[in-house]
Short mmCIF file of C-alpha atoms in Angstrom, two decimals:
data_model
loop_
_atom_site.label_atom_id
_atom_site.label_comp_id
_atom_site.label_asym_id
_atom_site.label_seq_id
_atom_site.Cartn_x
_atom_site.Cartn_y
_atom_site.Cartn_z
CA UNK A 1 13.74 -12.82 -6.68
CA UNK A 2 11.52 -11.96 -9.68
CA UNK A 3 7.99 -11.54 -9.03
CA UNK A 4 6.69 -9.30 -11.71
CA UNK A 5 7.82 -7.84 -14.49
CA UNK A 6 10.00 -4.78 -13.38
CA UNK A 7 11.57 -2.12 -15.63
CA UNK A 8 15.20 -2.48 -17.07
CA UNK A 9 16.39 0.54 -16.07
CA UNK A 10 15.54 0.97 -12.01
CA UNK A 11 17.00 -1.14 -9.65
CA UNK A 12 14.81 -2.10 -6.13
CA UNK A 13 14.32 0.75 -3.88
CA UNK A 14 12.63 -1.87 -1.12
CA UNK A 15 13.49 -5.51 -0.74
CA UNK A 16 11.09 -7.08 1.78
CA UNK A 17 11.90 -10.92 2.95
CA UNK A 18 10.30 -13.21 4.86
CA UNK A 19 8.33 -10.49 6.55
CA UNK A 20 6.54 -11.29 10.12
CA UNK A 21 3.97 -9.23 11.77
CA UNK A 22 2.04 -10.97 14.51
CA UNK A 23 0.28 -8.77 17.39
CA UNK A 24 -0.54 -10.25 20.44
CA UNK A 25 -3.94 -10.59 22.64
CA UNK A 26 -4.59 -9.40 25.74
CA UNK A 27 -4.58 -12.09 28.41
CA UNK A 28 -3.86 -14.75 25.96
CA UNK A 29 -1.27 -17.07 24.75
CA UNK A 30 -2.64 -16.41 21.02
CA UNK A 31 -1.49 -14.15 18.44
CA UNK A 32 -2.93 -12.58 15.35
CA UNK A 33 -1.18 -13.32 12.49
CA UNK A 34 -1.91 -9.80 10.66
CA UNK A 35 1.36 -10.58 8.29
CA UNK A 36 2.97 -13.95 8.12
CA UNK A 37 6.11 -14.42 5.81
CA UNK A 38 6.01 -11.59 2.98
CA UNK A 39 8.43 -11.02 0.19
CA UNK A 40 8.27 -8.74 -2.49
CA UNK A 41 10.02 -6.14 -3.94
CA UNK A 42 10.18 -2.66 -5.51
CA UNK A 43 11.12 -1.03 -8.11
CA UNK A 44 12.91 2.55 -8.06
CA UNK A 45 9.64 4.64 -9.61
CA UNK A 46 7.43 1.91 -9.92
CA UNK A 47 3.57 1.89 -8.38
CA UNK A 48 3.61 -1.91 -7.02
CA UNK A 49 -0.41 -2.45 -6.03
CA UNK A 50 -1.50 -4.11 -2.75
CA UNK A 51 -4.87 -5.73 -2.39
CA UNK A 52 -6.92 -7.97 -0.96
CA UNK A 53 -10.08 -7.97 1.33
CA UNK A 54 -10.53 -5.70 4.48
CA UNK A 55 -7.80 -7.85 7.70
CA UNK A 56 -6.14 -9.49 5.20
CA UNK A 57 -2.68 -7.00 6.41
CA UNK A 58 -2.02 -5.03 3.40
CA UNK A 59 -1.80 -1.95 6.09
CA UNK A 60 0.05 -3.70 8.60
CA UNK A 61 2.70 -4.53 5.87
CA UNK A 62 3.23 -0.57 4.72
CA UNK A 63 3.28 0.42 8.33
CA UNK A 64 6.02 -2.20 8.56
CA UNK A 65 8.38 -0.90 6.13
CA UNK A 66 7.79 2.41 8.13
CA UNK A 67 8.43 0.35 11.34
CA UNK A 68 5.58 2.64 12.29
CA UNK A 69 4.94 -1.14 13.06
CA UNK A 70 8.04 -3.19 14.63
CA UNK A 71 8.09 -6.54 12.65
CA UNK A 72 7.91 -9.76 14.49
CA UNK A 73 10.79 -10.92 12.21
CA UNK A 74 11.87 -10.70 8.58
CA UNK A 75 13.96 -8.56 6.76
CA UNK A 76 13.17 -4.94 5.31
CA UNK A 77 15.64 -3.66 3.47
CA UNK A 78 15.78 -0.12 1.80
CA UNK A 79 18.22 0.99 -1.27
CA UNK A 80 20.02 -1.83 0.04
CA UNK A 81 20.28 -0.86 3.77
CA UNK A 82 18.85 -2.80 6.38
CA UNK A 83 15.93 -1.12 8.62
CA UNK A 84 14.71 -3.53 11.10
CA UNK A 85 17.11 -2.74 14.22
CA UNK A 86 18.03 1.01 13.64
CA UNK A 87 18.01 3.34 16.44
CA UNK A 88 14.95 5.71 16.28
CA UNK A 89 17.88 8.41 15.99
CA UNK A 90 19.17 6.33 13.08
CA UNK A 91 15.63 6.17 11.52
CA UNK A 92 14.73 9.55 12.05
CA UNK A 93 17.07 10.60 8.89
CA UNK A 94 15.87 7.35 6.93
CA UNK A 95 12.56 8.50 7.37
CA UNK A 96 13.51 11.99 5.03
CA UNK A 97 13.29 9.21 2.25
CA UNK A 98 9.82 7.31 3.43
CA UNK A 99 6.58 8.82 4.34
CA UNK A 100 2.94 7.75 4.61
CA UNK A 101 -0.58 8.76 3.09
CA UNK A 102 -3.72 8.05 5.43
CA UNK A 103 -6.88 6.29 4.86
CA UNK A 104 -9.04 9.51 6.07
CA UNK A 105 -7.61 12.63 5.30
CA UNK A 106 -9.48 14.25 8.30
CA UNK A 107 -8.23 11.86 11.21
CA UNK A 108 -4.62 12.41 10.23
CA UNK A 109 -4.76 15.97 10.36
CA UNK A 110 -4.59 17.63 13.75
CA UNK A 111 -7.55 20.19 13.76
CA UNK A 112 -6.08 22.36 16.17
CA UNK A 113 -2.85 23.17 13.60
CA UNK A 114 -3.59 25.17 10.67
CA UNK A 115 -2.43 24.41 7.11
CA UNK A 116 1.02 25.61 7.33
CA UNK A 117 2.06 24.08 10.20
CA UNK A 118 0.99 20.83 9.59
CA UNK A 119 2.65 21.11 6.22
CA UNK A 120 6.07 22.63 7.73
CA UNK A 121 5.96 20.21 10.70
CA UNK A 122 8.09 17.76 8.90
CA UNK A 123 10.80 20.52 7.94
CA UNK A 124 11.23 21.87 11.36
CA UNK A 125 11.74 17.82 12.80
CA UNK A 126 14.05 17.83 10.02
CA UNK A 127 16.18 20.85 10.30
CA UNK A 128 14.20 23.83 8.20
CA UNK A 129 14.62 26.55 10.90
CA UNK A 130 14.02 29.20 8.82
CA UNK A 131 10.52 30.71 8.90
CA UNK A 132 10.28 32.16 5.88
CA UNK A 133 12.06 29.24 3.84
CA UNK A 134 9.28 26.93 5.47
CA UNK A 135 6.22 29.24 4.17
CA UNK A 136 7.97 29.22 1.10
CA UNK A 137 7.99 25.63 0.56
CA UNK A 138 5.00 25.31 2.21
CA UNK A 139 3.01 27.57 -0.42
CA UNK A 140 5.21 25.86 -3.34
CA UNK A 141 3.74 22.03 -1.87
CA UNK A 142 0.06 23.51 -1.51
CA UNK A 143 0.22 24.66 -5.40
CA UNK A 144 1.08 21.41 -6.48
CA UNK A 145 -1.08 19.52 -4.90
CA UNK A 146 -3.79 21.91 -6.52
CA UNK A 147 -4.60 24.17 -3.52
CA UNK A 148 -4.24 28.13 -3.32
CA UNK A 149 -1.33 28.75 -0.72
CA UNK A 150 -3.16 31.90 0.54
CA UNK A 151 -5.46 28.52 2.11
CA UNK A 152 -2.81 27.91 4.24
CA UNK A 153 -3.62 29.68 7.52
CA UNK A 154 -7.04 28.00 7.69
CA UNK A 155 -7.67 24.56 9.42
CA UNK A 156 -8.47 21.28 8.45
CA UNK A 157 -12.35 21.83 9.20
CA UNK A 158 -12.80 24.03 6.28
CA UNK A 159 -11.90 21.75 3.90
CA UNK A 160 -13.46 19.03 1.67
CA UNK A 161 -12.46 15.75 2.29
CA UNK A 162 -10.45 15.64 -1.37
CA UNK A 163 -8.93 18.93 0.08
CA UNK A 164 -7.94 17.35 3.19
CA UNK A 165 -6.14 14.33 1.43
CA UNK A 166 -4.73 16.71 -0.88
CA UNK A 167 -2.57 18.72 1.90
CA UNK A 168 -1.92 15.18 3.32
CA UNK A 169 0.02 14.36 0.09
CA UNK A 170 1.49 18.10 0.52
CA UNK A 171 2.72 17.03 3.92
CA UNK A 172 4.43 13.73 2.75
CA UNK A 173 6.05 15.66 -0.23
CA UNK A 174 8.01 17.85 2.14
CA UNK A 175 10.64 16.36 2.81
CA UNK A 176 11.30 15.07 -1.28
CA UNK A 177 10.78 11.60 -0.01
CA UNK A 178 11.93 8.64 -2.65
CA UNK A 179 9.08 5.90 -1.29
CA UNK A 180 5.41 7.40 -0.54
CA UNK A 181 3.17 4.61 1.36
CA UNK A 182 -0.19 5.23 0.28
CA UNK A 183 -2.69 3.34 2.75
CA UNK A 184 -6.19 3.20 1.07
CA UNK A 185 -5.56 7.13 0.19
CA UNK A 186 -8.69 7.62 -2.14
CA UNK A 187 -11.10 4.54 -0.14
CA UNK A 188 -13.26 7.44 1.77
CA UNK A 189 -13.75 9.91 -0.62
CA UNK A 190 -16.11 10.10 -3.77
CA UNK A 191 -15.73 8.60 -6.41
CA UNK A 192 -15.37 11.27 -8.80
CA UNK A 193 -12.48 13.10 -6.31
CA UNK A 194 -10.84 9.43 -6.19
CA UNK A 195 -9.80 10.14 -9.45
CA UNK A 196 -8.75 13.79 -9.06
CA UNK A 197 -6.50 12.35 -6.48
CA UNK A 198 -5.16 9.14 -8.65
CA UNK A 199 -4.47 11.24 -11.66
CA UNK A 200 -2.60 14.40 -9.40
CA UNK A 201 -0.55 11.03 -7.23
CA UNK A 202 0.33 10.35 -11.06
CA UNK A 203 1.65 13.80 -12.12
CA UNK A 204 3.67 14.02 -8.33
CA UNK A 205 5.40 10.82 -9.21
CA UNK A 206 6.42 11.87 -12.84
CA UNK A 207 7.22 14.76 -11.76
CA UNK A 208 9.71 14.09 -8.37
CA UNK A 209 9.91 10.42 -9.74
CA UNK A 210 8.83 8.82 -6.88
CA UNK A 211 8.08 5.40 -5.99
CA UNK A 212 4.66 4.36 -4.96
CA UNK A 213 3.56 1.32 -2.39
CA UNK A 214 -0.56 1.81 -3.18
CA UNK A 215 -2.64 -0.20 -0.89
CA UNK A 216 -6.28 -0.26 -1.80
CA UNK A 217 -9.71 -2.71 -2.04
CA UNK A 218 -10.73 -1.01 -4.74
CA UNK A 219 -9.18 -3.03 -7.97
CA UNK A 220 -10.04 -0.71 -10.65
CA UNK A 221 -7.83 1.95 -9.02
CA UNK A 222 -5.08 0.08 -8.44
CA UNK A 223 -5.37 -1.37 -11.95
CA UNK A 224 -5.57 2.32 -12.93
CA UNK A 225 -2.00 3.78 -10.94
CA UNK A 226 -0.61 0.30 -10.71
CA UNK A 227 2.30 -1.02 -12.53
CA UNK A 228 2.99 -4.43 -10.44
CA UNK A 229 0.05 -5.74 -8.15
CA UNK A 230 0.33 -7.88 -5.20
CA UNK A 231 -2.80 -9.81 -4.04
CA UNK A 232 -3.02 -10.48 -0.21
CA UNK A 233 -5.27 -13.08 1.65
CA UNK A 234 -4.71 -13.43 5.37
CA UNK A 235 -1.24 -12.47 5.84
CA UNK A 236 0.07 -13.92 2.63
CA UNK A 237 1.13 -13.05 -1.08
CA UNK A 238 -1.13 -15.78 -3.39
CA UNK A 239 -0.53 -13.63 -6.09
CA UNK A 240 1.97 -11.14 -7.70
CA UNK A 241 2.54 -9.40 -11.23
CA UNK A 242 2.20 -7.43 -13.91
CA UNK A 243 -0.97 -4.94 -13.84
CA UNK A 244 -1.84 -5.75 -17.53
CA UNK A 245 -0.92 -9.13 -16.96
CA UNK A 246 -2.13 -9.86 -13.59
CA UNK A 247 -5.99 -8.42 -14.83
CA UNK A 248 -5.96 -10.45 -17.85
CA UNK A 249 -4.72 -13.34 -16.99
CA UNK A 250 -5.25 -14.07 -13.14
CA UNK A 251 -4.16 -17.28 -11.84
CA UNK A 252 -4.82 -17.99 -8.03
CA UNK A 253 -8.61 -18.40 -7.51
CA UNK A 254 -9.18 -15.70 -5.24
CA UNK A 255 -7.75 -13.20 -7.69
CA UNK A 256 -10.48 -14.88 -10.16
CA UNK A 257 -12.90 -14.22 -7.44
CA UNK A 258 -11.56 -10.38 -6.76
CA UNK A 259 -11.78 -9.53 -10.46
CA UNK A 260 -15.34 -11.11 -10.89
CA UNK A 261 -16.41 -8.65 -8.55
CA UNK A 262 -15.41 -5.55 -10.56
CA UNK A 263 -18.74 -3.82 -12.14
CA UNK A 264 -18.35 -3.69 -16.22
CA UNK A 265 -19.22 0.13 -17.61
CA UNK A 266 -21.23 -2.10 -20.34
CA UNK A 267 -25.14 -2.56 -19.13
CA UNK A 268 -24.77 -4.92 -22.61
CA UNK A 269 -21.98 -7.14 -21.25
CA UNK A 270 -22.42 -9.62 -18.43
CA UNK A 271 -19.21 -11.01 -16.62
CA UNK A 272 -19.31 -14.40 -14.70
CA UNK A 273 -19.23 -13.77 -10.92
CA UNK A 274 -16.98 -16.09 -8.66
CA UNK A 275 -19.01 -15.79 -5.37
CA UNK A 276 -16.96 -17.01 -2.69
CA UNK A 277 -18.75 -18.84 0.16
CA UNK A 278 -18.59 -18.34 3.92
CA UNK A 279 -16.31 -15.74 5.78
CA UNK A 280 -12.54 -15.25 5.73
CA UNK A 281 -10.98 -17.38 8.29
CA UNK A 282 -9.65 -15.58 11.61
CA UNK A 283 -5.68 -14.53 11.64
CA UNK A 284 -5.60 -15.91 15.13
CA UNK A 285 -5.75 -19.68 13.86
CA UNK A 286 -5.41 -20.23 10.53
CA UNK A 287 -6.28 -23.13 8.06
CA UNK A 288 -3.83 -25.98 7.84
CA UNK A 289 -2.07 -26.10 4.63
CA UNK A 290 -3.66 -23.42 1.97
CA UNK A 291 -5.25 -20.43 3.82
CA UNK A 292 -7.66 -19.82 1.17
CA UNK A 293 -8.93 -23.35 0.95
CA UNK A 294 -12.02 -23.37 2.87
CA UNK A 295 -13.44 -20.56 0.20
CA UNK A 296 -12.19 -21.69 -2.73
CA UNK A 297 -14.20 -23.42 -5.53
CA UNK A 298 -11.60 -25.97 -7.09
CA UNK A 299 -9.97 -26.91 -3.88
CA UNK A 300 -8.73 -30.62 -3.18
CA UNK A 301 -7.81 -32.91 -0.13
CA UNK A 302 -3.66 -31.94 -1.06
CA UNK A 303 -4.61 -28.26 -0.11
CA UNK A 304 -5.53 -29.01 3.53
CA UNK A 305 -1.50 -30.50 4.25
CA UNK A 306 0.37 -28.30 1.63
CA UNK A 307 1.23 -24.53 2.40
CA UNK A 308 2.06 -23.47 -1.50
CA UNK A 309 4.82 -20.84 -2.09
CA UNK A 310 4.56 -17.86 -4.35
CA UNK A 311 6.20 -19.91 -6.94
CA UNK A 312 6.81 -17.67 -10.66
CA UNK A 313 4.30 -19.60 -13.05
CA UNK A 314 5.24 -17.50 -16.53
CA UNK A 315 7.82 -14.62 -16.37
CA UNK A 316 7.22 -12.11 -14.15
CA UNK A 317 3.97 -13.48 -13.01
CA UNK A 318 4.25 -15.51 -9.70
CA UNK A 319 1.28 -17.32 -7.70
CA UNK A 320 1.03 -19.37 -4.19
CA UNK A 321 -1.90 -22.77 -5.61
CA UNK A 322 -0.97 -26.27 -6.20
CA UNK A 323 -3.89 -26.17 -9.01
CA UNK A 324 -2.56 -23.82 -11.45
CA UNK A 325 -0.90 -25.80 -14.12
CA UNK A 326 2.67 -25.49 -14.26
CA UNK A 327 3.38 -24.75 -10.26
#
């Protein structure tokens, strides 16, 4: 499978196929279809972008390869290992090698637990019994993450909100994990401390080489840590490539329609907007055929009957529309 360009020299640290997520309702016979039939892949030290509009399951699919969410069905597999069906004993040393940013840094952190033993929580599930090896490591995480150990007895009220997600990423660096989940880790914090936090995520994964699934709205930061993006749109993949290529050159419409919507730092320079009309279908029941078509501007009669699959258009550069020329 080759969607998006992916460097020589690493080999895939996830392979996701065919992935399923569906959640059923309470005293119903429906479903909603948060994820339905995923496949991507990625690459050992890569930062492979997931976007889309708030629902459209980007979360649900990171919490997946966590099985922090049990997939309906599909395949997850991890340097080559299958994960859907492990014991949670079995998991439990898989999950030294996968761990999770939050969305708000203050929700994830229990405020009764100060600094260091939220930090060292993860070494004494995993076998650190020694006290004074986990206040080591615990000060060593807190410096690199840009925080004075000596912070470390406080608790998570007396922080910032960049402070907070900072020990969060201290917390999921404990265990030297190879795959970091980052759900929407910068979405509720300022602007100018998003990119504190994108450019230290940058230096962590250059420096411990790790591999980066970055889940965001916010386009210009994932076009900004991103090597590979993904574009979601309820429960599906219309879109995957290339950062460089991907914002250059978009194919699927509602990619068009994301990148319209990115303000230009040029008062001088006007850039067409794709306004998109009505609201995003519900996951419960679906379109027929294309699941963007009742939105999108160059839509014909074919896209009500065909479901399109993320078919590669160029190299590396793979897109789910019957209208894109060459498909």
């Amino acid at each position: 499978m080759n969607n998006g360009q992916k460097p020589k020299e690493y080999t895939d640290l996830v392979e996701v196929r065919h992935l399923v997520k569906y959640f059923p309702i309470e005293n119903s016979d429906d479903v909603v279809k948060a994820v339905d039939d995923v496949s991507f892949d990625i690459v050992g030290g890569e930062t492979l972008g997931l976007v889309g509009e708030s629902g459209c399951g980007k979360s649900t699919v990171g919490r997946c390869l966590l099985r922090l969410h049990e997939p309906t069905s599909g395949e997850v597999l991890f340097e080559g290992r299958h994960i859907v069906g492990l014991s949670n004993s079995e998991m439990q040393g898989l999950r030294r090698e996968m761990q999770i940013i939050f969305q708000d840094p203050y929700a994830s952190l229990n405020p009764r637990m100060s600094i260091l033993s939220i930090v060292s929580e993860p070494l004494k599930i995993h076998g650190v019994s020694n006290k004074q090896e986990r206040i080591d490591r615990v000060a060593d995480l807190l410096s690199k993450v840009g925080l004075d150990p000596k912070y470390m007895h406080r608790y998570p009220h007396e922080f910032s909100g960049g402070q907070r997600q900072r020990i969060g990423i201290a917390r999921a660096l404990a265990l030297n994990p190879k795959l970091i989940i980052c759900d929407e880790p910068v979405s509720a914090l300022d602007v100018s401390v998003q990119a504190q936090v994108v450019n230290l995520l940058q230096d962590l994964q250059a420096e411990f080489g790790l591999t980066y699934l970055f889940i965001s709205h916010g386009l210009a930061v994932v076009e900004h840590i991103s090597n590979r993006v993904a574009v979601m749109y309820l429960g599906k993949i219309v879109e995957i490539a290339d950062s460089i290529d991907l914002y250059e050159n978009p194919l699927h419409p509602y990619t068009k329609a994301l990148l319209s919507a990115i303000p230009v730092p040029d008062p001088k320079k006007k850039r067409e907007r794709i306004v998109l009309k009505g609201d995003v279908p519900t996951p419960i029941n679906p379109p027929s055929g294309c699941r963007f078509r009742t939105r999108c501007p160059i839509a014909i009669d074919d896209c009500s009957r065909i479901e399109p699959e993320l078919r590669e258009i160029s190299p590396g550069h793979s897109a789910a529309c019957i209208r894109i020329d060459g498909y």
